[in-house]
Amino acid sequence: MLVRQLEDGTCYRGTIVETEAYAPGDPACHAYKRQTPRNRAMFKAAGHMYVYLIYGMYHCLNIVTDAAGVGSAVLVRAVALDRLPPREIDQKKINQKQRQLHRVAAGPGLLCRVLHIDRRHDGLPLVAQSQSPLWLDFPEQGLSPEDLVQTTRIGLTQGADIPWRWYWRNHPAVSKR
DNA sequence: TGAAGGATTTGT
DNA sequence: CAAATCCTTCAC
């Protein structure tokens, strides 16, 4: 579960329902060739974030999961929010509210836009402290194995055959392809 | 210094 | 299916 705390203190909690992994030896990984200014955070220790700008308009949030010095990360593609941010509520009809709630943070770009995640967060640690912008929480009840689907990643030209995408089966926030 | 292209999203 | 839009990477 992803927890986002804005500067004014308001918190949003989102259940992570879709992810993709990018690891060493993987041609689609931003750290495939070497360390650069952009992918620097991918080489940090597990528990840091790697946030980058894509297509000039969207940010993508990654969570570093391997040891320091290993360039890899997990892209968070979708979360199911616990409630709608005010700006979203204004734009949606009330009778569609429940469905929209699940779709608001669907897709890596929209997820970052709605939760105000950008490159200011690149390289920061995910720690649950009073002033932290972002951290992870682990509920008692995990996802049951039969609800976890593993398949190939989306939108890639390289490494398109590597099955490193996982998502919550039948969840409305998951990318439809 | 320039050009090509990208882990996306939206509208035509 | 192409545009929006800007940053990164790589070639010259």
PDB file of C-alpha atoms in Angstrom, chain A residues 29-171:
ATOM      1  CA  CYS A  29      15.563  -1.243 -17.820  1.00  0.00           C
ATOM      2  CA  HIS A  30      16.690   2.378 -17.648  1.00  0.00           C
ATOM      3  CA  ALA A  31      19.833   1.184 -15.879  1.00  0.00           C
ATOM      4  CA  TYR A  32      20.587  -1.439 -18.545  1.00  0.00           C
ATOM      5  CA  LYS A  33      23.699   0.221 -19.948  1.00  0.00           C
ATOM      6  CA  ARG A  34      25.257   2.313 -17.201  1.00  0.00           C
ATOM      7  CA  GLN A  35      24.595   4.754 -14.440  1.00  0.00           C
ATOM      8  CA  THR A  36      23.607   8.235 -15.645  1.00  0.00           C
ATOM      9  CA  PRO A  37      22.249  11.339 -13.898  1.00  0.00           C
ATOM     10  CA  ARG A  38      18.687  10.220 -14.626  1.00  0.00           C
ATOM     11  CA  ASN A  39      18.857   6.619 -13.456  1.00  0.00           C
ATOM     12  CA  ARG A  40      21.118   7.348 -10.484  1.00  0.00           C
ATOM     13  CA  ALA A  41      18.397   6.548  -7.951  1.00  0.00           C
ATOM     14  CA  MET A  42      17.954   3.059  -9.394  1.00  0.00           C
ATOM     15  CA  PHE A  43      21.362   2.172  -7.981  1.00  0.00           C
ATOM     16  CA  LYS A  44      20.419   3.137  -4.453  1.00  0.00           C
ATOM     17  CA  ALA A  45      19.455   0.610  -1.811  1.00  0.00           C
ATOM     18  CA  ALA A  46      15.987  -0.913  -1.628  1.00  0.00           C
ATOM     19  CA  GLY A  47      13.409   1.473  -0.225  1.00  0.00           C
ATOM     20  CA  HIS A  48      14.275   4.509  -2.319  1.00  0.00           C
ATOM     21  CA  MET A  49      12.244   5.989  -5.174  1.00  0.00           C
ATOM     22  CA  TYR A  50      13.162   6.486  -8.777  1.00  0.00           C
ATOM     23  CA  VAL A  51      10.924   9.109 -10.428  1.00  0.00           C
ATOM     24  CA  TYR A  52      11.389  10.244 -13.998  1.00  0.00           C
ATOM     25  CA  LEU A  53       9.561  12.318 -16.610  1.00  0.00           C
ATOM     26  CA  ILE A  54       8.267  10.531 -19.668  1.00  0.00           C
ATOM     27  CA  TYR A  55       6.958  11.928 -22.962  1.00  0.00           C
ATOM     28  CA  GLY A  56       7.521  15.412 -21.601  1.00  0.00           C
ATOM     29  CA  MET A  57       4.331  15.376 -19.563  1.00  0.00           C
ATOM     30  CA  TYR A  58       3.986  12.436 -17.198  1.00  0.00           C
ATOM     31  CA  HIS A  59       5.994  11.196 -14.275  1.00  0.00           C
ATOM     32  CA  CYS A  60       6.506   7.553 -13.372  1.00  0.00           C
ATOM     33  CA  LEU A  61       7.073   6.277  -9.833  1.00  0.00           C
ATOM     34  CA  ASN A  62       9.424   3.377  -9.234  1.00  0.00           C
ATOM     35  CA  ILE A  63      10.434   1.656  -6.036  1.00  0.00           C
ATOM     36  CA  VAL A  64      14.001   0.442  -5.758  1.00  0.00           C
ATOM     37  CA  THR A  65      13.970  -3.099  -4.419  1.00  0.00           C
ATOM     38  CA  ASP A  66      17.512  -4.454  -4.779  1.00  0.00           C
ATOM     39  CA  ALA A  67      20.834  -3.855  -3.062  1.00  0.00           C
ATOM     40  CA  ALA A  68      22.837  -0.647  -3.439  1.00  0.00           C
ATOM     41  CA  GLY A  69      24.891  -0.719  -6.618  1.00  0.00           C
ATOM     42  CA  VAL A  70      22.337  -2.849  -8.474  1.00  0.00           C
ATOM     43  CA  GLY A  71      20.376  -0.819 -11.036  1.00  0.00           C
ATOM     44  CA  SER A  72      16.792  -2.003 -10.823  1.00  0.00           C
ATOM     45  CA  ALA A  73      13.331  -0.886  -9.750  1.00  0.00           C
ATOM     46  CA  VAL A  74       9.646  -1.699  -9.727  1.00  0.00           C
ATOM     47  CA  LEU A  75       7.317   0.619 -11.638  1.00  0.00           C
ATOM     48  CA  VAL A  76       4.057   1.312  -9.807  1.00  0.00           C
ATOM     49  CA  ARG A  77       1.472   1.293 -12.599  1.00  0.00           C
ATOM     50  CA  ALA A  78      -1.776   1.668 -10.675  1.00  0.00           C
ATOM     51  CA  VAL A  79      -3.172   2.100  -7.185  1.00  0.00           C
ATOM     52  CA  ALA A  80      -6.713   2.002  -5.808  1.00  0.00           C
ATOM     53  CA  LEU A  81      -7.139   5.124  -3.663  1.00  0.00           C
ATOM     54  CA  ASP A  82      -9.025   5.099  -0.369  1.00  0.00           C
ATOM     55  CA  ARG A  83     -10.816   8.328  -1.344  1.00  0.00           C
ATOM     56  CA  LEU A  84     -11.027  10.831  -4.166  1.00  0.00           C
ATOM     57  CA  PRO A  85      -8.835  13.919  -4.090  1.00  0.00           C
ATOM     58  CA  PRO A  86     -11.041  17.088  -4.015  1.00  0.00           C
ATOM     59  CA  ARG A  87     -10.146  18.131  -7.539  1.00  0.00           C
ATOM     60  CA  GLU A  88     -11.317  14.777  -8.861  1.00  0.00           C
ATOM     61  CA  ILE A  89     -14.575  14.823  -6.953  1.00  0.00           C
ATOM     62  CA  ASP A  90     -15.606  18.088  -8.607  1.00  0.00           C
ATOM     63  CA  GLN A  91     -15.211  16.616 -12.044  1.00  0.00           C
ATOM     64  CA  LYS A  92     -17.040  13.358 -11.563  1.00  0.00           C
ATOM     65  CA  LYS A  93     -20.703  12.613 -11.277  1.00  0.00           C
ATOM     66  CA  ILE A  94     -21.807  11.327  -7.911  1.00  0.00           C
ATOM     67  CA  ASN A  95     -23.369   8.145  -9.256  1.00  0.00           C
ATOM     68  CA  GLN A  96     -20.093   7.283 -10.939  1.00  0.00           C
ATOM     69  CA  LYS A  97     -18.077   8.116  -7.882  1.00  0.00           C
ATOM     70  CA  GLN A  98     -17.308   4.607  -6.788  1.00  0.00           C
ATOM     71  CA  ARG A  99     -16.169   3.483 -10.205  1.00  0.00           C
ATOM     72  CA  GLN A 100     -14.148   6.649 -10.797  1.00  0.00           C
ATOM     73  CA  LEU A 101     -12.422   6.220  -7.464  1.00  0.00           C
ATOM     74  CA  HIS A 102     -10.791   3.094  -8.749  1.00  0.00           C
ATOM     75  CA  ARG A 103      -9.837   4.663 -12.063  1.00  0.00           C
ATOM     76  CA  VAL A 104      -8.397   7.938 -10.775  1.00  0.00           C
ATOM     77  CA  ALA A 105      -4.917   6.520 -10.155  1.00  0.00           C
ATOM     78  CA  ALA A 106      -5.003   4.002 -13.025  1.00  0.00           C
ATOM     79  CA  GLY A 107      -1.851   4.131 -15.113  1.00  0.00           C
ATOM     80  CA  PRO A 108       1.633   5.240 -14.035  1.00  0.00           C
ATOM     81  CA  GLY A 109       1.278   8.778 -15.415  1.00  0.00           C
ATOM     82  CA  LEU A 110      -2.128   9.520 -13.935  1.00  0.00           C
ATOM     83  CA  LEU A 111      -1.099   7.987 -10.636  1.00  0.00           C
ATOM     84  CA  CYS A 112       1.729  10.495 -10.273  1.00  0.00           C
ATOM     85  CA  ARG A 113      -0.369  13.385 -11.494  1.00  0.00           C
ATOM     86  CA  VAL A 114      -3.204  12.860  -9.030  1.00  0.00           C
ATOM     87  CA  LEU A 115      -0.869  12.250  -6.081  1.00  0.00           C
ATOM     88  CA  HIS A 116       1.474  15.134  -7.014  1.00  0.00           C
ATOM     89  CA  ILE A 117       4.495  12.913  -7.420  1.00  0.00           C
ATOM     90  CA  ASP A 118       7.319  14.324  -9.532  1.00  0.00           C
ATOM     91  CA  ARG A 119      11.084  14.479  -9.786  1.00  0.00           C
ATOM     92  CA  ARG A 120      11.355  16.304  -6.494  1.00  0.00           C
ATOM     93  CA  HIS A 121      10.841  12.841  -5.047  1.00  0.00           C
ATOM     94  CA  ASP A 122      13.505  11.176  -7.155  1.00  0.00           C
ATOM     95  CA  GLY A 123      16.080   9.484  -4.928  1.00  0.00           C
ATOM     96  CA  LEU A 124      14.192  10.051  -1.678  1.00  0.00           C
ATOM     97  CA  PRO A 125      13.741   7.176   0.772  1.00  0.00           C
ATOM     98  CA  LEU A 126      10.323   5.699   1.506  1.00  0.00           C
ATOM     99  CA  VAL A 127      10.168   6.242   5.243  1.00  0.00           C
ATOM    100  CA  ALA A 128       7.073   6.510   7.444  1.00  0.00           C
ATOM    101  CA  GLN A 129       7.927   9.671   9.340  1.00  0.00           C
ATOM    102  CA  SER A 130       5.938  12.769  10.178  1.00  0.00           C
ATOM    103  CA  GLN A 131       7.301  14.921   7.346  1.00  0.00           C
ATOM    104  CA  SER A 132       7.793  12.236   4.704  1.00  0.00           C
ATOM    105  CA  PRO A 133       6.066  12.727   1.346  1.00  0.00           C
ATOM    106  CA  LEU A 134       5.720   9.051   0.514  1.00  0.00           C
ATOM    107  CA  TRP A 135       6.090   5.654   2.115  1.00  0.00           C
ATOM    108  CA  LEU A 136       4.814   2.086   2.025  1.00  0.00           C
ATOM    109  CA  ASP A 137       2.449   0.352   4.390  1.00  0.00           C
ATOM    110  CA  PHE A 138       1.922  -3.381   4.597  1.00  0.00           C
ATOM    111  CA  PRO A 139      -1.585  -4.499   5.577  1.00  0.00           C
ATOM    112  CA  GLU A 140      -2.123  -7.707   7.509  1.00  0.00           C
ATOM    113  CA  GLN A 141      -4.205  -9.142   4.726  1.00  0.00           C
ATOM    114  CA  GLY A 142      -2.102  -9.660   1.612  1.00  0.00           C
ATOM    115  CA  LEU A 143      -3.238 -10.506  -1.906  1.00  0.00           C
ATOM    116  CA  SER A 144      -4.177 -14.150  -2.328  1.00  0.00           C
ATOM    117  CA  PRO A 145      -2.008 -15.998  -4.882  1.00  0.00           C
ATOM    118  CA  GLU A 146      -4.934 -16.833  -7.139  1.00  0.00           C
ATOM    119  CA  ASP A 147      -5.700 -13.128  -7.512  1.00  0.00           C
ATOM    120  CA  LEU A 148      -2.158 -12.290  -8.652  1.00  0.00           C
ATOM    121  CA  VAL A 149      -1.633 -12.396 -12.421  1.00  0.00           C
ATOM    122  CA  GLN A 150       1.823 -12.413 -14.015  1.00  0.00           C
ATOM    123  CA  THR A 151       2.247 -11.389 -17.652  1.00  0.00           C
ATOM    124  CA  THR A 152       4.352  -9.307 -20.041  1.00  0.00           C
ATOM    125  CA  ARG A 153       5.022  -5.579 -19.619  1.00  0.00           C
ATOM    126  CA  ILE A 154       3.268  -2.772 -21.462  1.00  0.00           C
ATOM    127  CA  GLY A 155       4.495  -0.343 -24.095  1.00  0.00           C
ATOM    128  CA  LEU A 156       7.992  -1.718 -24.569  1.00  0.00           C
ATOM    129  CA  THR A 157      10.066  -2.160 -27.703  1.00  0.00           C
ATOM    130  CA  GLN A 158      12.895  -3.958 -25.914  1.00  0.00           C
ATOM    131  CA  GLY A 159      12.376  -6.901 -23.614  1.00  0.00           C
ATOM    132  CA  ALA A 160       8.697  -7.066 -24.516  1.00  0.00           C
ATOM    133  CA  ASP A 161       8.686 -10.833 -23.988  1.00  0.00           C
ATOM    134  CA  ILE A 162       9.875 -10.744 -20.384  1.00  0.00           C
ATOM    135  CA  PRO A 163       6.881 -11.520 -18.120  1.00  0.00           C
ATOM    136  CA  TRP A 164       7.591  -9.069 -15.347  1.00  0.00           C
ATOM    137  CA  ARG A 165       4.221  -7.416 -14.965  1.00  0.00           C
ATOM    138  CA  TRP A 166       1.955  -8.342 -12.092  1.00  0.00           C
ATOM    139  CA  TYR A 167      -1.560  -7.199 -11.350  1.00  0.00           C
ATOM    140  CA  TRP A 168      -4.593  -7.842  -9.215  1.00  0.00           C
ATOM    141  CA  ARG A 169      -6.947 -10.030 -11.232  1.00  0.00           C
ATOM    142  CA  ASN A 170     -10.130  -8.257 -12.348  1.00  0.00           C
ATOM    143  CA  HIS A 171      -9.275  -5.030 -10.569  1.00  0.00           C
TER     144      HIS A 171
END
